[in-house]
XYZ file of C-alpha atoms in Angstrom:
327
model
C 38.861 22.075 -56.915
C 39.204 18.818 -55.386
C 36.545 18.680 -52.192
C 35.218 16.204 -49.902
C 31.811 16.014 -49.543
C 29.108 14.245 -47.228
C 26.008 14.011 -49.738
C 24.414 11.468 -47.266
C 24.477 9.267 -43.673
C 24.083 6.106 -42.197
C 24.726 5.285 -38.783
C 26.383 2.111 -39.910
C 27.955 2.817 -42.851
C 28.944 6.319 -42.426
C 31.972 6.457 -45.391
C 28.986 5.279 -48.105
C 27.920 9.152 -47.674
C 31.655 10.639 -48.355
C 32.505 11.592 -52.192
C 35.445 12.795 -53.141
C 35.344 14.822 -56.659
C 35.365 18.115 -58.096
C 33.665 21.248 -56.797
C 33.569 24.824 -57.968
C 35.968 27.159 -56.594
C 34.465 29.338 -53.667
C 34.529 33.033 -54.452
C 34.175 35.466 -51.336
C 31.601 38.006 -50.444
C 31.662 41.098 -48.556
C 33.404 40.536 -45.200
C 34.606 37.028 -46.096
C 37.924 36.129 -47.091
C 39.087 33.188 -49.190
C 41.470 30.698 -47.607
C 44.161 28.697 -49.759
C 43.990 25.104 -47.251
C 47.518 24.186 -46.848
C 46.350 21.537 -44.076
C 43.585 20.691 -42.132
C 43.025 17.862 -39.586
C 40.221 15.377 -39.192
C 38.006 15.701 -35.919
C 35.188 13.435 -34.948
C 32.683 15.965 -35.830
C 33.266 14.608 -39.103
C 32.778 11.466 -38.453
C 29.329 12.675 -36.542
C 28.314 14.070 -39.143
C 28.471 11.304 -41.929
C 26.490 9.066 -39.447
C 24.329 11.915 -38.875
C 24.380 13.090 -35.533
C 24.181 16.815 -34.957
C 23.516 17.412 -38.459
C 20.279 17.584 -40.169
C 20.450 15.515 -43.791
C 18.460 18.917 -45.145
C 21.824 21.037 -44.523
C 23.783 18.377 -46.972
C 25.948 18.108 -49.427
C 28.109 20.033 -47.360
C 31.842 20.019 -47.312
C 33.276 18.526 -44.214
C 36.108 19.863 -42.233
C 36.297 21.893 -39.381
C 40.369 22.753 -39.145
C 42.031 24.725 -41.654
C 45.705 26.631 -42.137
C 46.790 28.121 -44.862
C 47.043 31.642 -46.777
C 44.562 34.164 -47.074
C 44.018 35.988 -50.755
C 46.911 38.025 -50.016
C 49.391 35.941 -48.966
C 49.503 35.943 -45.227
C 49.810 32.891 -43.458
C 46.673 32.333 -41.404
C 44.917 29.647 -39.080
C 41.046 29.553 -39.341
C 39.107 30.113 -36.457
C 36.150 27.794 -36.593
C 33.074 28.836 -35.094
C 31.154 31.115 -37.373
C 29.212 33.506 -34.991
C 28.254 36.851 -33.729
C 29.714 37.576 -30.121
C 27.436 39.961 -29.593
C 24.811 37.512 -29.571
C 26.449 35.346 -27.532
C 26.772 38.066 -24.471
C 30.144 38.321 -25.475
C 31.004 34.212 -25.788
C 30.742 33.014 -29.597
C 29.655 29.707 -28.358
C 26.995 31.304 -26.676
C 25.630 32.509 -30.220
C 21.763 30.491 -30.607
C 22.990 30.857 -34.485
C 26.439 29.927 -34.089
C 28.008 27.064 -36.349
C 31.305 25.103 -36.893
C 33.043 25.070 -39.884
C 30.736 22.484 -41.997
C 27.831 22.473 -40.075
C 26.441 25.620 -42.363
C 29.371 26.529 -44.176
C 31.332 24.415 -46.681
C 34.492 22.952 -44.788
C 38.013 22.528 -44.857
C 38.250 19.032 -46.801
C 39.522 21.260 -50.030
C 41.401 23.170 -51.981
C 40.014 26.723 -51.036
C 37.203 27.688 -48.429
C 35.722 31.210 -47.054
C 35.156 32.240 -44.020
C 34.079 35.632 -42.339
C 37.280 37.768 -42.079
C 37.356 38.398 -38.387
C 37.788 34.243 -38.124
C 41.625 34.551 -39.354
C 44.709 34.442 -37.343
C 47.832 34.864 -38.521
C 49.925 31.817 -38.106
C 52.729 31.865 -35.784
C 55.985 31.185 -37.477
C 57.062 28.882 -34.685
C 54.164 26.808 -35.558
C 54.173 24.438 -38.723
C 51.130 24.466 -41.068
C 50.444 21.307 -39.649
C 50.570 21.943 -36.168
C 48.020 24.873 -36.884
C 45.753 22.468 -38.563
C 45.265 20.459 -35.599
C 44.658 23.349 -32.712
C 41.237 25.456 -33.503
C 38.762 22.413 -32.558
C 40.507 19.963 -30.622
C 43.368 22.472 -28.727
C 41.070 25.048 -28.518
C 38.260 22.733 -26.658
C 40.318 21.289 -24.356
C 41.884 24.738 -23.434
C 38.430 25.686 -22.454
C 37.401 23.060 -20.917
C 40.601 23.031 -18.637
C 41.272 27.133 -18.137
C 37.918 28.737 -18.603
C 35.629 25.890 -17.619
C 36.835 23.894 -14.980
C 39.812 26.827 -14.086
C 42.659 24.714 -13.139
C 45.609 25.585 -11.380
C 49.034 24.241 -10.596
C 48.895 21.817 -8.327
C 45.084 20.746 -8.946
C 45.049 16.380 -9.812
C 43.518 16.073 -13.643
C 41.972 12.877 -14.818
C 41.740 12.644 -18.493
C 39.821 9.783 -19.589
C 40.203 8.315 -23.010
C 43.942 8.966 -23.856
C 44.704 9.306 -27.438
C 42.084 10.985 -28.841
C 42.945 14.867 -30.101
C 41.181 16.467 -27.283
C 42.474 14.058 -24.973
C 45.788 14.599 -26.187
C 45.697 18.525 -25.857
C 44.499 18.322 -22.549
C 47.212 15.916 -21.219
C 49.413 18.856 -22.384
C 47.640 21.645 -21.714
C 47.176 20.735 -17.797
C 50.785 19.292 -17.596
C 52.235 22.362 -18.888
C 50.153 24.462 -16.198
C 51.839 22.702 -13.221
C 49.108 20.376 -12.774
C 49.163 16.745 -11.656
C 47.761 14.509 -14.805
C 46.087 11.283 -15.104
C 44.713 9.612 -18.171
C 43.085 6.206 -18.767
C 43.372 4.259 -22.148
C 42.326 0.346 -23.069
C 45.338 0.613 -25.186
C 48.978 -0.060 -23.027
C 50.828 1.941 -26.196
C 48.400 4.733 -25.438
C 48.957 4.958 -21.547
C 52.977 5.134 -22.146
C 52.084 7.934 -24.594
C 49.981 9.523 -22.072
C 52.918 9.497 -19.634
C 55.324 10.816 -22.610
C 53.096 13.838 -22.823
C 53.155 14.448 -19.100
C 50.639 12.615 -17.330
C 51.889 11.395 -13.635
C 50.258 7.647 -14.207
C 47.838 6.310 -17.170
C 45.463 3.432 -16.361
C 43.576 0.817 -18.250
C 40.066 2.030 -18.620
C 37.846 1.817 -15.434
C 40.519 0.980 -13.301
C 41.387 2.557 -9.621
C 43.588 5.958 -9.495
C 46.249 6.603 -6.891
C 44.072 9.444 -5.719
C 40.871 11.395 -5.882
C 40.860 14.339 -8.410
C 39.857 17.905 -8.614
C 38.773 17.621 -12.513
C 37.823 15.545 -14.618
C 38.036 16.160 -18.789
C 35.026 14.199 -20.062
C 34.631 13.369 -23.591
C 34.442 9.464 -23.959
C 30.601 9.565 -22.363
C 28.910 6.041 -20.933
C 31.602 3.770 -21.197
C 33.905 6.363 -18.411
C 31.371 8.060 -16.829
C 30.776 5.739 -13.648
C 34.511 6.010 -13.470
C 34.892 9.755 -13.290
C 31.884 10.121 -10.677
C 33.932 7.941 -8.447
C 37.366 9.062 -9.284
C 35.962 12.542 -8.696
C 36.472 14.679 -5.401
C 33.322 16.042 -3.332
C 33.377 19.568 -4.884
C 35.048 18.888 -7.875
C 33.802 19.364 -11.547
C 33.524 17.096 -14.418
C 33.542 19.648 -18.145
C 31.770 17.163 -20.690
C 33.030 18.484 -24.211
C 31.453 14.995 -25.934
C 30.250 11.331 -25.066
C 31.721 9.011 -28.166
C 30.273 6.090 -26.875
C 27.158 6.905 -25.611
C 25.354 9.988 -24.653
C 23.216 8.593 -21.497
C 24.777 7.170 -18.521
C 23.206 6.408 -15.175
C 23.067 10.304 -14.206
C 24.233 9.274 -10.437
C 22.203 12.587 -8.865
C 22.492 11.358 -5.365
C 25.980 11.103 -5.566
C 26.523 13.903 -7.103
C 24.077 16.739 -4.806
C 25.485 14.488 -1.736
C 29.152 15.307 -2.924
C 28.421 18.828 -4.115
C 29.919 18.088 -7.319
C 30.028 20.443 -10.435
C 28.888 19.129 -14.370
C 29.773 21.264 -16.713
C 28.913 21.437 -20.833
C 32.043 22.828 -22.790
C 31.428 23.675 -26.565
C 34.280 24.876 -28.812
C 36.241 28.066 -27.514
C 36.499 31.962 -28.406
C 39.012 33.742 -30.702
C 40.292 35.054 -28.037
C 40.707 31.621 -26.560
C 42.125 30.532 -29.629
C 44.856 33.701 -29.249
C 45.438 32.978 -25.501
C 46.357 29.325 -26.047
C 48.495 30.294 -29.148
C 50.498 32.295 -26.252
C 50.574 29.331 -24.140
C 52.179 27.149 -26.012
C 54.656 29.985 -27.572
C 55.794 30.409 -23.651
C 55.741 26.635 -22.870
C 56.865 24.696 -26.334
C 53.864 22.785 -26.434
C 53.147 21.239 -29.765
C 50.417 19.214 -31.134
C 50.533 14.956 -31.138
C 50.451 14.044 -35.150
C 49.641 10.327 -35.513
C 50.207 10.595 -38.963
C 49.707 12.897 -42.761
C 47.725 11.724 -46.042
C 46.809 13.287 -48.955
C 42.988 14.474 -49.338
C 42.649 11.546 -52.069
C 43.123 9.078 -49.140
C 40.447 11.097 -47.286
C 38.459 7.447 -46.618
C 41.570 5.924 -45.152
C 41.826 8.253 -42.884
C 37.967 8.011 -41.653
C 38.788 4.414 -41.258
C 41.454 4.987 -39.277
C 39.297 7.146 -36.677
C 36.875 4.349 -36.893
C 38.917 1.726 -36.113
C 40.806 3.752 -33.148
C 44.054 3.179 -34.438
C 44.800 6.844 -33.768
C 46.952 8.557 -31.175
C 46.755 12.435 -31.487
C 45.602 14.079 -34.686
C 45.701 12.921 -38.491
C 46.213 15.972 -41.051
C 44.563 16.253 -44.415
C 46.690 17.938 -47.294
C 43.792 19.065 -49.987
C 46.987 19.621 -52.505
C 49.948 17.811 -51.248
C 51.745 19.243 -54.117
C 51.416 22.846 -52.730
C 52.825 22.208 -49.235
């Protein structure tokens, strides 16, 4: 089957790692399930992973991937929960597994033709959803729905700043926290990203760095040191910051008198629960909310599209078809 595969990384020259070729056909064990991959969507992870952050070089060649919808050996139509974990060890939270692991961080990804995955990890797709629109929820929907519901537990009315609008999370959470009554902000470099940001619900969107109308209650964290003095000061005293990644940078000035002065919550968010996952599937059946696609290719363009996250061209989620001619 056709498969793409991180074999090495470089910091600098992350896409030198990526072949694309032929790989044996996965074959299930006991408990697993094998997963026909109608589509699957491209998440930074990835990109982390060829330039090897997060992922020791002794766990490769792996198959990259985290996303994947499709059918399960018998037919049903299915969306693949990511995180491969025991609950149990997690106190009841996945992500709270020590052992826990995304989809190709210890298990060959979505990037193909066929994967497997443990059996409790399927859901069965929606019919109001496209195979598409699956493809794009279980990291980046899922994470922000944490991050905004469980994390941070927002409510209609509370003021929202999303910083970095355009990116998949970023994008789900514009949504997410519209759609649950509250008032959204979002900040962008880009001016065709802001007036997306707006389309999707925000209030206002603002260059990067610059002042907001008001002070807000949250504040959904994943660009890192190029926003972070930004959402200290945009943030109320008492309100929380959930940090679900730092893209460009992972060390900011930590600003501790500020923030013990102004009582003000940090808080990590990793990935999300199944029954996160199912929740936010019932979310967006009540409300109509759909996922932003920037755009579809083909698995044997799988290097364009890594470009194209590179070069931030983006605006909401790319999907990968392993076998276009199977849609």
């Amino acid at each position: 089957m056709l498969a793409a595969t991180a074999v090495s990384q470089s910091a600098t020259d992350p896409l030198s790692g990526l072949v694309l070729g032929d790989v044996p056909e996965p074959e299930a064990r006991p408990g697993w399930s094998v997963v026909r991959v109608v589509a699957s969507s491209l998440n930074m992870h990835d990109l982390w992973t060829l330039r090897g952050v997060g992922h020791p070089p002794e766990r490769l060649p792996i198959i990259l991937g985290c996303d994947a919808a499709g059918y399960d050996e018998h037919g049903n139509a299915v969306i693949v929960y990511p995180v491969i974990a025991d609950a149990d060890a997690g106190m009841g939270d996945e992500t709270l597994d020590p052992n826990r692991a995304l989809l190709s961080e210890q298990h060959n990804g979505a990037f193909a033709e066929y994967l497997t995955v443990p059996t409790r990890n399927l859901i069965p797709k929606p019919d109001w959803l496209t195979f598409d629109e699956a493809a794009c929820l279980p990291v980046a929907w899922t994470t922000a729905y944490r991050m905004l519901f469980t994390q941070a537990r927002i409510t209609a009315g509370d003021r929202v700043l999303v910083q970095g609008a355009g990116g998949g999370v970023a994008s789900a959470a514009i949504k997410l926290a519209a759609a649950a009554g509250a008032v959204v902000y979002a900040t962008s470099r880009s001016e065709a990203k802001r007036a997306e940001a707006v389309s999707w619900g925000a209030r206002a969107a603002v260059g990067t760095g610059e002042r907001l109308p008001e002070r807000v209650d949250v504040v959904i964290e994943t660009v890192g040191e190029a926003t972070w003095a930004h959402s200290m000061k945009c943030l109320r005293p008492g309100g929380t910051i959930v940090i679900a990644g730092a893209t460009s940078g992972a060390n900011p000035p930590a600003d501790l008198n500020r923030i013990f002065y102004l009582q003000q919550r940090i808080l990590g968010s990793t990935g999300c629960t199944r029954s996160e996952l199912v929740a936010m599937l019932k979310m967006m059946d009540a409300t109509g909310l759909r996922p932003v696609i920037d755009r579809t290719l083909p698995l044997a363009e799988i290097h364009k599209a890594f470009q194209l996250m590179i070069d931030g061209t983006l605006t909401g989620k790319l999907v990968v078809h392993p076998n276009p001619e199977q849609q």
